[in-house]
Short mmCIF file of C-alpha atoms in Angstrom, two decimals:
data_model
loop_
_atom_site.label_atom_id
_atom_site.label_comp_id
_atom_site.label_asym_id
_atom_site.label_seq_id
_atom_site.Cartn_x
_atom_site.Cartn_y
_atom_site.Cartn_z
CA UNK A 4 1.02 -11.62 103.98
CA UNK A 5 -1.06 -14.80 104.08
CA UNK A 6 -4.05 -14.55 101.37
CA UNK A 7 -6.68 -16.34 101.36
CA UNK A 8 -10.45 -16.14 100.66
CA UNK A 9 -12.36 -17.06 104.24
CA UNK A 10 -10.12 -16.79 107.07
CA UNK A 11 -11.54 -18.30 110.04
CA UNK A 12 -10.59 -17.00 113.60
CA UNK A 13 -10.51 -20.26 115.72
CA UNK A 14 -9.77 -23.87 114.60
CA UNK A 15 -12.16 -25.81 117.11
CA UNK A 16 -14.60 -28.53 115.78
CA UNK A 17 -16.91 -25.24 114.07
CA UNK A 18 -13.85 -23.29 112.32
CA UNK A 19 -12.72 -26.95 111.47
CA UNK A 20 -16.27 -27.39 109.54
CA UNK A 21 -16.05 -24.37 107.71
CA UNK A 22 -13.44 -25.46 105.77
CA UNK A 23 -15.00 -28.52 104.67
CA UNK A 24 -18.30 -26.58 103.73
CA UNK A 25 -16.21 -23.69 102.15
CA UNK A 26 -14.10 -26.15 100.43
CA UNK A 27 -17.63 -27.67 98.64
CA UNK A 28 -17.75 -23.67 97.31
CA UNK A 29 -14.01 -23.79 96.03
CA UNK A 30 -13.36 -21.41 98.65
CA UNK A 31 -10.17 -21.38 100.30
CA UNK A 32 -9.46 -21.10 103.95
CA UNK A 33 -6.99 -20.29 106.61
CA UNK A 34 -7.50 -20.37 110.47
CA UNK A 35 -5.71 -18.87 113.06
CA UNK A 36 -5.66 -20.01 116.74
CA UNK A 37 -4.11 -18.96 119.93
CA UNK A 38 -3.70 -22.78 120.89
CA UNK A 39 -0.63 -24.58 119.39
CA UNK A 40 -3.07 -27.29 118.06
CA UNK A 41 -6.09 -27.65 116.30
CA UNK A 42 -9.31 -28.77 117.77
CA UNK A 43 -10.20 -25.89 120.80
CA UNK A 44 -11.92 -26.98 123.29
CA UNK A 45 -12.25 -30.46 122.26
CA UNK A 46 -8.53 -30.85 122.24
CA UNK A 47 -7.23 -28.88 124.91
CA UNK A 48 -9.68 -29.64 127.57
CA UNK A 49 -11.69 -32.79 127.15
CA UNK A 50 -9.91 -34.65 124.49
CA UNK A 51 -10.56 -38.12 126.16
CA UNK A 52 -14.31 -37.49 126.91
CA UNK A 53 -16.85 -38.83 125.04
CA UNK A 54 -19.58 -36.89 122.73
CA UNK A 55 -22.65 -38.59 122.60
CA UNK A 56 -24.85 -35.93 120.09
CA UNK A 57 -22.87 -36.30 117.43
CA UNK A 58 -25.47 -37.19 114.39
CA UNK A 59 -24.39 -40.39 113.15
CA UNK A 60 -21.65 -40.75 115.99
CA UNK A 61 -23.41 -42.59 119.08
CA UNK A 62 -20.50 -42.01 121.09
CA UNK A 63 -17.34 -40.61 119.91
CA UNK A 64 -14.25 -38.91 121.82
CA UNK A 65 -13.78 -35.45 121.54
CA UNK A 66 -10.18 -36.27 120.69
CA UNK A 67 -11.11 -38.44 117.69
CA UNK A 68 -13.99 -36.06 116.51
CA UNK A 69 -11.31 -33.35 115.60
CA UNK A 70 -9.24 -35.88 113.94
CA UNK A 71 -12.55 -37.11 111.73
CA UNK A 72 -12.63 -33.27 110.92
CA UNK A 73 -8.80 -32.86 110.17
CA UNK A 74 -8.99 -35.95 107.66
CA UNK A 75 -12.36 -34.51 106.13
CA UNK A 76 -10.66 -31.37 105.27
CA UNK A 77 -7.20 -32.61 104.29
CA UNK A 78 -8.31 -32.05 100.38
CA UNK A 79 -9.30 -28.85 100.98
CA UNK A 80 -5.95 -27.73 102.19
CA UNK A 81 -6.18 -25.73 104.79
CA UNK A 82 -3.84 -23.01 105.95
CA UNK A 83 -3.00 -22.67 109.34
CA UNK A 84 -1.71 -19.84 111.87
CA UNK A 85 -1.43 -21.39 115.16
CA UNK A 86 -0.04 -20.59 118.57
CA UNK A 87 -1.14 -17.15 117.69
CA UNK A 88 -4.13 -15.27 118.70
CA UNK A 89 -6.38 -12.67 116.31
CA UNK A 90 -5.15 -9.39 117.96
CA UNK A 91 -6.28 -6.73 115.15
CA UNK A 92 -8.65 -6.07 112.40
CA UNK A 93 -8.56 -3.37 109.75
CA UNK A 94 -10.89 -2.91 107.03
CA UNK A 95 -9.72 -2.07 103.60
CA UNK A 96 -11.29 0.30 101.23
CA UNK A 97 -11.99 -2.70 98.75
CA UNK A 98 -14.42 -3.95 101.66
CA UNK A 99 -11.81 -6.72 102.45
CA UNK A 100 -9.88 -7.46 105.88
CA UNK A 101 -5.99 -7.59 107.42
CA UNK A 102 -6.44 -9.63 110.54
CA UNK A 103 -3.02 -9.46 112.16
CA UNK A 104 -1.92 -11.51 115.44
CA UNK A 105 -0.06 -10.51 118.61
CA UNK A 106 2.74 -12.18 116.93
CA UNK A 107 2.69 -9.60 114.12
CA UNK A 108 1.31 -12.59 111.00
CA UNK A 109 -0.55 -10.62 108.82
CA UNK A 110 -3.77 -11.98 106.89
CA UNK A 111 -5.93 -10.88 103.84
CA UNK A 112 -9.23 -12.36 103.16
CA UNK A 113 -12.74 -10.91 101.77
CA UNK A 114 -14.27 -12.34 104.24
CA UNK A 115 -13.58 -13.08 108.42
CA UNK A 116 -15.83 -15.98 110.08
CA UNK A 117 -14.84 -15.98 113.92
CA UNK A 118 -15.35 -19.28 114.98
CA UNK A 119 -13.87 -18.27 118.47
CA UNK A 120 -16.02 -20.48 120.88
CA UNK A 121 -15.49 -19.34 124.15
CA UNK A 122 -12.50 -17.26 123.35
CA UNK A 123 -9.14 -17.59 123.27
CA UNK A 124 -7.30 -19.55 125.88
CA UNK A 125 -5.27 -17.87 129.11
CA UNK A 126 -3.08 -19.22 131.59
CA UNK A 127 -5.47 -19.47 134.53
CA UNK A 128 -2.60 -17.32 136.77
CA UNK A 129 -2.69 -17.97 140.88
CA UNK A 130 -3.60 -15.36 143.39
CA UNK A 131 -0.47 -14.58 144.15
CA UNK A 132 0.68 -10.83 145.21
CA UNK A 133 3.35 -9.89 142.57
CA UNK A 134 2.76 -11.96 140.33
CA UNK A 135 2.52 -9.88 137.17
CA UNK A 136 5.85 -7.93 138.78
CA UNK A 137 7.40 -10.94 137.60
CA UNK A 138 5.98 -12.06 134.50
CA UNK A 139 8.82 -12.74 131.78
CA UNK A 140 11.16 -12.17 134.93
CA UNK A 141 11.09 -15.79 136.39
CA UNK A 142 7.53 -16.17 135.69
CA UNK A 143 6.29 -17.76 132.59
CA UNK A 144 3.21 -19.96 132.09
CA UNK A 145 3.54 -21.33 128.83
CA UNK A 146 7.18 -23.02 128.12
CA UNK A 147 8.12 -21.83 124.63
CA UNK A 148 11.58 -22.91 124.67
CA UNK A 149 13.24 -25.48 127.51
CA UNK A 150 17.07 -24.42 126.81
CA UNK A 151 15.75 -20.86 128.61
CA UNK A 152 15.90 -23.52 132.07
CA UNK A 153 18.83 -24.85 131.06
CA UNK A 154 21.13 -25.42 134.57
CA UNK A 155 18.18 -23.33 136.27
CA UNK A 156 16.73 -23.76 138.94
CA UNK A 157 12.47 -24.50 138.16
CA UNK A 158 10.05 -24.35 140.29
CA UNK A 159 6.56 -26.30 138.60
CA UNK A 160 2.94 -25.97 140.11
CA UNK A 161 0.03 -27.84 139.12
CA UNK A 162 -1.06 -31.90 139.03
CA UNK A 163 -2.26 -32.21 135.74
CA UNK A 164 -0.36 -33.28 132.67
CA UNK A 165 1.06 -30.18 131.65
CA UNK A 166 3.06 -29.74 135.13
CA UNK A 167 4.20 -33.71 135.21
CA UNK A 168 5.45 -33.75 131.55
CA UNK A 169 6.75 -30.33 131.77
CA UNK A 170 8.66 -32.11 135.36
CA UNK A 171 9.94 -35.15 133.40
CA UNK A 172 11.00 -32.93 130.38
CA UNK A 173 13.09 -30.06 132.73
CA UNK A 174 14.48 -33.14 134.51
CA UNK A 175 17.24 -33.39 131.96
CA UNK A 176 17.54 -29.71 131.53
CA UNK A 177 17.90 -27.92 134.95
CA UNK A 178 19.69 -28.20 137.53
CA UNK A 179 17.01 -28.55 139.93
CA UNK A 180 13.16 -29.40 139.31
CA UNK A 181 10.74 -28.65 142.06
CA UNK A 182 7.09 -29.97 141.41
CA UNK A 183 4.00 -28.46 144.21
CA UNK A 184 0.76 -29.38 144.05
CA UNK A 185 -2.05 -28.86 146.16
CA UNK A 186 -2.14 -32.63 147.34
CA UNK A 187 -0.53 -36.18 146.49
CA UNK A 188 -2.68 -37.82 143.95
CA UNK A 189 -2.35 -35.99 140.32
CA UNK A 190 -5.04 -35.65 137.48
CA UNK A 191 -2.28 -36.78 134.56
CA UNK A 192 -1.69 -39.96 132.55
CA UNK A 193 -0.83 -42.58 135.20
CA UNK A 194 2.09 -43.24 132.88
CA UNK A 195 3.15 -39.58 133.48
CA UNK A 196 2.48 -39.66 137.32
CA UNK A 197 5.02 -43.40 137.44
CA UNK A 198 7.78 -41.36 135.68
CA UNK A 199 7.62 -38.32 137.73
CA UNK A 200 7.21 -41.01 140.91
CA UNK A 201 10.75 -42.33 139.21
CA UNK A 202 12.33 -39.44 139.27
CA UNK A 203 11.42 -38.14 142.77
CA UNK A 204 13.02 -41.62 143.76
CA UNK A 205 16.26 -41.17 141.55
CA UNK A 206 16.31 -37.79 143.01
CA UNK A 207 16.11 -35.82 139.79
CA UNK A 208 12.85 -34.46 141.30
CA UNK A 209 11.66 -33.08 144.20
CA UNK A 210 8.36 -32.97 144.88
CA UNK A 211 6.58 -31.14 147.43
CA UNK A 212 2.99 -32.21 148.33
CA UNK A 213 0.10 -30.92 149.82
CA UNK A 214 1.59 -27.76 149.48
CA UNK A 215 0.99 -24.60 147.42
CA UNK A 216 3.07 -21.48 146.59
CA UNK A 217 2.27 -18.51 148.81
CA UNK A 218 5.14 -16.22 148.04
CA UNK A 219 7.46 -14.68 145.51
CA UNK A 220 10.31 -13.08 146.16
CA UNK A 221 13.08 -10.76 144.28
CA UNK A 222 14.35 -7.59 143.35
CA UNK A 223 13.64 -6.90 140.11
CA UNK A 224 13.62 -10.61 139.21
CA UNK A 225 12.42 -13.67 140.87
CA UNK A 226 14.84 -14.99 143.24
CA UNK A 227 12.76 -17.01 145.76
CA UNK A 228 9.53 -18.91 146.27
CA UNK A 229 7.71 -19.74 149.67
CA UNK A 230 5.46 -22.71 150.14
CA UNK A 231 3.74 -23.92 152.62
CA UNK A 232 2.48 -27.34 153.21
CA UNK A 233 -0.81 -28.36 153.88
CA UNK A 234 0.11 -30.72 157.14
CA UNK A 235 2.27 -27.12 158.44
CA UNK A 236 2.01 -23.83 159.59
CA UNK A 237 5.83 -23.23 158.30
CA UNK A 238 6.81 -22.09 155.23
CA UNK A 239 9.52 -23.39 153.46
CA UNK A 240 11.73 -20.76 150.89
CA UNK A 241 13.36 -22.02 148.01
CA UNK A 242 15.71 -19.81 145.85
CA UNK A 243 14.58 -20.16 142.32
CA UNK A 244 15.33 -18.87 138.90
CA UNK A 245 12.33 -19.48 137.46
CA UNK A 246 8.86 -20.50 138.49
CA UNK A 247 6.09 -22.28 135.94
CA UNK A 248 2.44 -21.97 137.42
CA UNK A 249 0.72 -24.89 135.20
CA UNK A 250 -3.01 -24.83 136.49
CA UNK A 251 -4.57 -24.84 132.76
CA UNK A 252 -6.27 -22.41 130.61
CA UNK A 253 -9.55 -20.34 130.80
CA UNK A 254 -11.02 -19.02 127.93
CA UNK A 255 -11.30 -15.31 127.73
CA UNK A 256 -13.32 -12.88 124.70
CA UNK A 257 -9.75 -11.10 124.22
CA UNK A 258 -9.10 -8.72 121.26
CA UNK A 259 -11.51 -9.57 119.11
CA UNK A 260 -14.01 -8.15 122.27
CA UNK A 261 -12.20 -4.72 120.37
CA UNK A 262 -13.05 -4.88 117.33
CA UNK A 263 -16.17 -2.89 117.36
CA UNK A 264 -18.43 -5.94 116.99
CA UNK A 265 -21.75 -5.96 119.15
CA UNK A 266 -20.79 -7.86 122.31
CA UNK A 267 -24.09 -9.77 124.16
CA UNK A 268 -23.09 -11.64 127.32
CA UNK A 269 -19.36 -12.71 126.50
CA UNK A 270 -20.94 -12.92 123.18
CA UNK A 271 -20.37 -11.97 119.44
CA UNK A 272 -24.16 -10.87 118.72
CA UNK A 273 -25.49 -11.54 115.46
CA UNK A 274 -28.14 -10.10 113.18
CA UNK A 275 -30.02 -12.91 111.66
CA UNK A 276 -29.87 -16.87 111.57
CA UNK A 277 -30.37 -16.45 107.70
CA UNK A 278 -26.16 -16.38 107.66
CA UNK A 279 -24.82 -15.37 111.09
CA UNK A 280 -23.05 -12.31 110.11
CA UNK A 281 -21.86 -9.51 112.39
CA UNK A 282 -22.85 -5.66 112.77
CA UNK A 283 -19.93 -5.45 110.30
CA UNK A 284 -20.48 -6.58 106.68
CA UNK A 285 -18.21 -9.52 105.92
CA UNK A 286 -17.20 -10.52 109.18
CA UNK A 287 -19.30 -13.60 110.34
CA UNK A 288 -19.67 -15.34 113.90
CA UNK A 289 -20.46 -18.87 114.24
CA UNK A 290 -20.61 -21.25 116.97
CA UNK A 291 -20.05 -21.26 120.73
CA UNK A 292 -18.77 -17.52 120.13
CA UNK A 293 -22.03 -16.10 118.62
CA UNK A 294 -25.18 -15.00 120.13
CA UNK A 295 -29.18 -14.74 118.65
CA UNK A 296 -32.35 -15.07 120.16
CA UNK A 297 -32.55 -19.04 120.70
CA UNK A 298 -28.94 -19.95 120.53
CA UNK A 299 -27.97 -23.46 121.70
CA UNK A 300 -23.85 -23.51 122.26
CA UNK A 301 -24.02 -27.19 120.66
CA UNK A 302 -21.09 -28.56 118.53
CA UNK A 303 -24.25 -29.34 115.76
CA UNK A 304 -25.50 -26.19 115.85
CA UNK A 305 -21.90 -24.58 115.41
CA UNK A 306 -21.87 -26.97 111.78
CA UNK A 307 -25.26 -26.00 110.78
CA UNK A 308 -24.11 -21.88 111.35
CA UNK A 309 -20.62 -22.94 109.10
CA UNK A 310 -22.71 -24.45 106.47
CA UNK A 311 -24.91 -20.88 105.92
CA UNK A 312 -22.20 -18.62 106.99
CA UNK A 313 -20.12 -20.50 103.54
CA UNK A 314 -23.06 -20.19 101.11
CA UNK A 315 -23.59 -16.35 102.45
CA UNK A 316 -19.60 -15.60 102.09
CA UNK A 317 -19.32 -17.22 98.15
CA UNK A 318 -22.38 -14.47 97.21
CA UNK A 319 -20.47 -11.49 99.16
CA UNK A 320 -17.40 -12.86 97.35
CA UNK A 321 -19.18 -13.31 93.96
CA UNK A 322 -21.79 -11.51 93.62
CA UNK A 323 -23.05 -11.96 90.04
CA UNK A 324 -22.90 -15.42 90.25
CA UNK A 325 -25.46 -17.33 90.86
CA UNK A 326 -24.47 -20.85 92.93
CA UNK A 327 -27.33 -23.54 93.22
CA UNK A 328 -26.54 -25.43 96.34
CA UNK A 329 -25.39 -29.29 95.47
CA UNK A 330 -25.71 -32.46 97.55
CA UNK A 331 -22.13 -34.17 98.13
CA UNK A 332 -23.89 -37.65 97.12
CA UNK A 333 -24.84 -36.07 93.66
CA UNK A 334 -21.38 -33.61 93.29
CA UNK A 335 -18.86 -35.48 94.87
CA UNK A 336 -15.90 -33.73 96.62
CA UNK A 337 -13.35 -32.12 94.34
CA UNK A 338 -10.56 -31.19 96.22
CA UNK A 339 -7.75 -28.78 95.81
CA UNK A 340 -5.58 -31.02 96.02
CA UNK A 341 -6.52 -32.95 92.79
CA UNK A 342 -8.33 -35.34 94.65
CA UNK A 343 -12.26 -36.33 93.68
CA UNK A 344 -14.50 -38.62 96.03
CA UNK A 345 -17.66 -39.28 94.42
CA UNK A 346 -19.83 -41.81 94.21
CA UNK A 347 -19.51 -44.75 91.78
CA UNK A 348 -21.25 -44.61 88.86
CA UNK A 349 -24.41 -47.28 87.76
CA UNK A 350 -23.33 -49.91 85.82
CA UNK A 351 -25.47 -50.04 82.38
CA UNK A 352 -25.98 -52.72 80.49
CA UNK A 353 -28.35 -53.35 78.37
CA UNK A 354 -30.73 -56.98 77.85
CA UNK A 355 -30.48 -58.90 74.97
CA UNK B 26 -42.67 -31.52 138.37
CA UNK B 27 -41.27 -31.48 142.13
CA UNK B 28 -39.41 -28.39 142.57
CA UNK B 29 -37.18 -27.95 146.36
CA UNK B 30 -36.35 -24.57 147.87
CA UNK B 31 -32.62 -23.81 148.15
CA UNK B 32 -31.07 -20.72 148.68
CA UNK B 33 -27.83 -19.49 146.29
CA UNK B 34 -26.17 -16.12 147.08
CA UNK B 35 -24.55 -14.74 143.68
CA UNK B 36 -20.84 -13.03 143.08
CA UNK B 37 -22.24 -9.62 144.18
CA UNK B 38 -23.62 -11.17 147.55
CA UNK B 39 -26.90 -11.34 146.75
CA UNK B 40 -29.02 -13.79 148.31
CA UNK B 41 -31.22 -15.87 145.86
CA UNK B 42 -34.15 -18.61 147.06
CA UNK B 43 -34.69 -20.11 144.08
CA UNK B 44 -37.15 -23.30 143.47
CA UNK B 45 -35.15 -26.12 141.67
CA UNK B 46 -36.51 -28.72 140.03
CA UNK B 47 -35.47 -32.42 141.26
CA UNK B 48 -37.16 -34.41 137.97
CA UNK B 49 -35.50 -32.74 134.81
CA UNK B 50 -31.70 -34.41 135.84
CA UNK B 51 -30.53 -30.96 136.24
CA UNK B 52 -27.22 -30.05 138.17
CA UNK B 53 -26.37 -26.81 140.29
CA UNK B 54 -24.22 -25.42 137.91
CA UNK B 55 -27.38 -25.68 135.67
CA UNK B 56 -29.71 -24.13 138.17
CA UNK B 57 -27.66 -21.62 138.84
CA UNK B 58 -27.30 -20.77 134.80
CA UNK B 59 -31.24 -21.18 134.11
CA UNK B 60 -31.59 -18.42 136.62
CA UNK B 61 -29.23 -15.99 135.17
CA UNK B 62 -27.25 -15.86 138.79
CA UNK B 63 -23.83 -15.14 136.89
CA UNK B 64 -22.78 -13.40 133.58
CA UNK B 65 -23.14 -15.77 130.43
CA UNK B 66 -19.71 -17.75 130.03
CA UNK B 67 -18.44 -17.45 133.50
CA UNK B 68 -19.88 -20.60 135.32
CA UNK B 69 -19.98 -24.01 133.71
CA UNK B 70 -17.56 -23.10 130.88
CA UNK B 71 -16.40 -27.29 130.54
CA UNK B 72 -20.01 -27.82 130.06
CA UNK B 73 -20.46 -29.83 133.16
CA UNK B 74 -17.58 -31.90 133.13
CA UNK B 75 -15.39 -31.17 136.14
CA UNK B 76 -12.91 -29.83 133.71
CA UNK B 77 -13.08 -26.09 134.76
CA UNK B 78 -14.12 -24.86 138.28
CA UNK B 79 -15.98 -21.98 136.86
CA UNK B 80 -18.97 -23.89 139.25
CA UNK B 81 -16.90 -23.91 142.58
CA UNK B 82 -19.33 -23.12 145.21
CA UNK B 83 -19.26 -23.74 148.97
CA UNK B 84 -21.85 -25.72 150.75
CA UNK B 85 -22.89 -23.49 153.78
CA UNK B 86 -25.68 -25.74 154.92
CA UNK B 87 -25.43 -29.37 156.79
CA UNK B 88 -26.59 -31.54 154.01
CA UNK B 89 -25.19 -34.59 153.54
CA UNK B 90 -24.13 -34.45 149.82
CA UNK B 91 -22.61 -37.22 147.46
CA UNK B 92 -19.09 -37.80 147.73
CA UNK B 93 -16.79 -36.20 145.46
CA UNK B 94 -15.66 -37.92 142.78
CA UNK B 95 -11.86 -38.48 141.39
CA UNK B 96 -12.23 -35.79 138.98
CA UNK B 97 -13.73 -33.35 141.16
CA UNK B 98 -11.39 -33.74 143.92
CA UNK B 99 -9.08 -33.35 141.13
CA UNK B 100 -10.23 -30.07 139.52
CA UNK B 101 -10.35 -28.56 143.11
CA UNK B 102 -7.00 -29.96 143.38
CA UNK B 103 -5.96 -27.31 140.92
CA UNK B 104 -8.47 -24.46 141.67
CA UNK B 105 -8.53 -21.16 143.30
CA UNK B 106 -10.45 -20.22 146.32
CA UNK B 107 -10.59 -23.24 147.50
CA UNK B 108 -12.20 -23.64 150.81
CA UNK B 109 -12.88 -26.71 153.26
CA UNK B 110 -16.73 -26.98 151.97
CA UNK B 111 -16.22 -26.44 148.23
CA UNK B 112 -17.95 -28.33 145.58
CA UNK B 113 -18.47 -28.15 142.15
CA UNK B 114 -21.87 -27.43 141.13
CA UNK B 115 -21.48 -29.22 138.06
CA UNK B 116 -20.88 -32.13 140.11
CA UNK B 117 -24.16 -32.14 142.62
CA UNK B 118 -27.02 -33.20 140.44
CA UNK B 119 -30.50 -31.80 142.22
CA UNK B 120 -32.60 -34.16 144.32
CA UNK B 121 -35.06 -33.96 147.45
CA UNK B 122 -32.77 -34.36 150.20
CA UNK B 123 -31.82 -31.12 149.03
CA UNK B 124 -33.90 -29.13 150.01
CA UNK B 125 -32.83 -26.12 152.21
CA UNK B 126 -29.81 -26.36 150.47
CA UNK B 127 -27.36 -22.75 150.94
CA UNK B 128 -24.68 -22.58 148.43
CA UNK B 129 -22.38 -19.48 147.95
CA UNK B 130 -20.60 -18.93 144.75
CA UNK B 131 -16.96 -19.14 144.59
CA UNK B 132 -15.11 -16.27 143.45
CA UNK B 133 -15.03 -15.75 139.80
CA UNK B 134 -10.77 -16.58 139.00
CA UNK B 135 -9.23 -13.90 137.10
#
């Protein structure tokens, strides 16, 4: 059982924030996030696009904002559950909360902030008719482990990065690599694109373009693929073991949409802006996820709703003590680490 | 403020002739949002960015629109329902020529 005393649900640029702010309190923190990395939106979709309302950032890459917030936080230690997504809560008579994921990690904290923005991240599936029969029987959209296509035959969709360096990866690995896409020019690194261009030449890859899957095919597994080009009305049928639909994520409300918290518009609603809190006492919402009369989904407003949500979940978690709130330029940052930043101190000297 | 007619039919089928305004740099993605035409959090997700194609519409009318740019042809590269007139509303920032404009929402993807 992880401990801990704020555990955040979602590790994007807000959850990311918390920590910091918490950290000021001597509060410890552990997020959890269905994404393998830290950084949500920011990192998995537009980690190369610039941010330009930052304060104090004219123009900064989304990318390099969430490693600005990884190094800020560093003293403050965060804990980390990631790859996994928040699929239960259960109150405690104490007034404290288990949050456990689909993967069965179990976590104890006083106090919950979900930090979710828009939700956790799916597979965006195609519309294809038995799709789901398939699912873990051929059909996987995230790859988890590459020795599973070992000497398999792999069929890849997409034209983005995940499907090229997914390609070049499973080039080595299976016996056969098919890559479709929709048409001939892809989305990915142009690095990426030159090696799977390589490989189609070597013949370690085939690739099939315009074209898109239309078909799947098996008994009780997957055993074939159709696909039809663009420039044809004929379908060609491959016989596959396995098939990897790579068109990206979308985000989706998921489990926590269960929890009994009031839901407004694909939204975690929230009582007050005094410290974003929830219909449940001790579980907060901040950020893109939340909801209140006014609410801008802005990356600023999502640090502003961390900072109150922190002083608000030190006086649930102590409540006879009283905490004056202190300026980082007059406290310095103590972290739990050992480390102290503060500012150097004036030099006295007196005049003859 | 000059505002153009142009008509949007929703995800249910409804028809919508909405007035748009061409002088607050506003996009259709963001027209159709400001006028409540789909559920909160299912169009415009990327935040305008051609990143998602929660905005996919199809142009039904005969205006001559800007052309698409890499990323656009890109993200409709890899979306769903997909259709010879798509666009993505993110993508087609409002001005006069405009006007008259008939758009039909894309399906929302699953």
């Amino acid at each position: 059982m992880i401990k801990t005393d704020i555990l955040i649900i979602g590790a994007g640029p807000t959850g990311l924030f918390a920590v910091f702010e918490a950290g000021l309190l001597q509060l410890k923190c552990h997020l959890i996030d269905a994404l393998p990395q830290a950084g949500g939106q920011c990192s998995e979709i537009y980690p190369k696009k610039p941010i330009y309302d930052i304060p104090g950032f004219p123009e900064v890459l989304a990318g390099d904002l969430v490693d600005n917030l990884m190094e800020q936080i560093k003293p403050f230690q965060p804990g980390f559950t990631l790859g996994e997504r928040a699929q239960t809560i259960e109150k405690l008579a104490d007034g404290t909360f288990i949050v456990t994921t689909n993967k069965g990690t179990k976590h104890h904290a006083p106090i919950v902030a979900i930090a979710g923005g828009l939700g956790s991240f799916e597979p965006r599936k195609p519309l294809l008719e038995n799709l789901t029969k398939y699912e873990d029987n051929g059909i996987a959209y995230i790859i988890k482990d590459p020795e599973v296509y070992r000497d398999k035959k792999v069929v890849i969709a997409g034209g983005g990065d995940s499907a090229l360096d997914w390609s070049i990866f499973l080039a080595d690995v299976a016996k056969k690599v098919t890559l479709v896409h929709r048409r001939s020019e892809f989305r990915g690194a142009l690095d990426s694109v030159e090696k799977v261009q390589h490989l189609k030449n070597e013949g370690k890859i085939d690739l099939i373009t315009p074209a898109e899957i239309v078909g799947l095919y098996g008994e009780s597994k997957l055993q074939s693929v159709s696909i039809k080009k663009s420039d044809s009305e004929d379908l060609i049928t491959l016989e596959v073991d396995n098939f990897i639909p790579l068109f990206g994520l979308s985000p989706k409300l998921g489990p926590i949409g269960d929890w009994g918290l009031e839901i407004e518009k694909n939204a975690i609603k929230v009582d007050n802006t005094l410290d974003y809190q929830t219909n449940i006492p001790g579980v907060y919402a901040i950020g893109d996820v939340n909801t209140y009369p006014g609410k801008l989904k802005l990356i600023l407003c999502g640090f502003h709703e961390a900072t109150l949500m922190c002083q608000s979940a030190y006086q649930r978690i102590y409540p006879d003590k009283k905490y004056v709130m202190k300026y980082t330029t007059v406290g310095g940052v103590t972290g739990f680490d050992g480390s102290k930043k503060e500012a150097p101190k004036a030099v006295v000297k007196a005049i003859d | 403020m000059t505002d153009i007619k142009i008509k949007i039919t929703d995800r249910e089928g409804v028809l919508h002739e909405i007035d748009a305004p061409t002088d607050m740099n506003m996009n259709l993605m963001e027209v159709v949002r400001s006028y409540e035409l789909a559920p909160e959090g299912t169009i415009g997700i990327c935040g305008g960015m051609a990143m998602c194609a929660s905005c996919q519409c199809y142009i039904e009318s005969n205006h001559e629109l800007p052309e698409k740019s890499d990323d656009e042809e890109a993200m409709l590269a890899e979306a769903f329902n997909v259709e010879e007139n798509s666009r993505l509303g993110c993508q087609l920032h409002i001005t006069e020529d405009m006007a008259g404009l008939e758009v039909v929402l894309a399906p929302e993807e699953s």
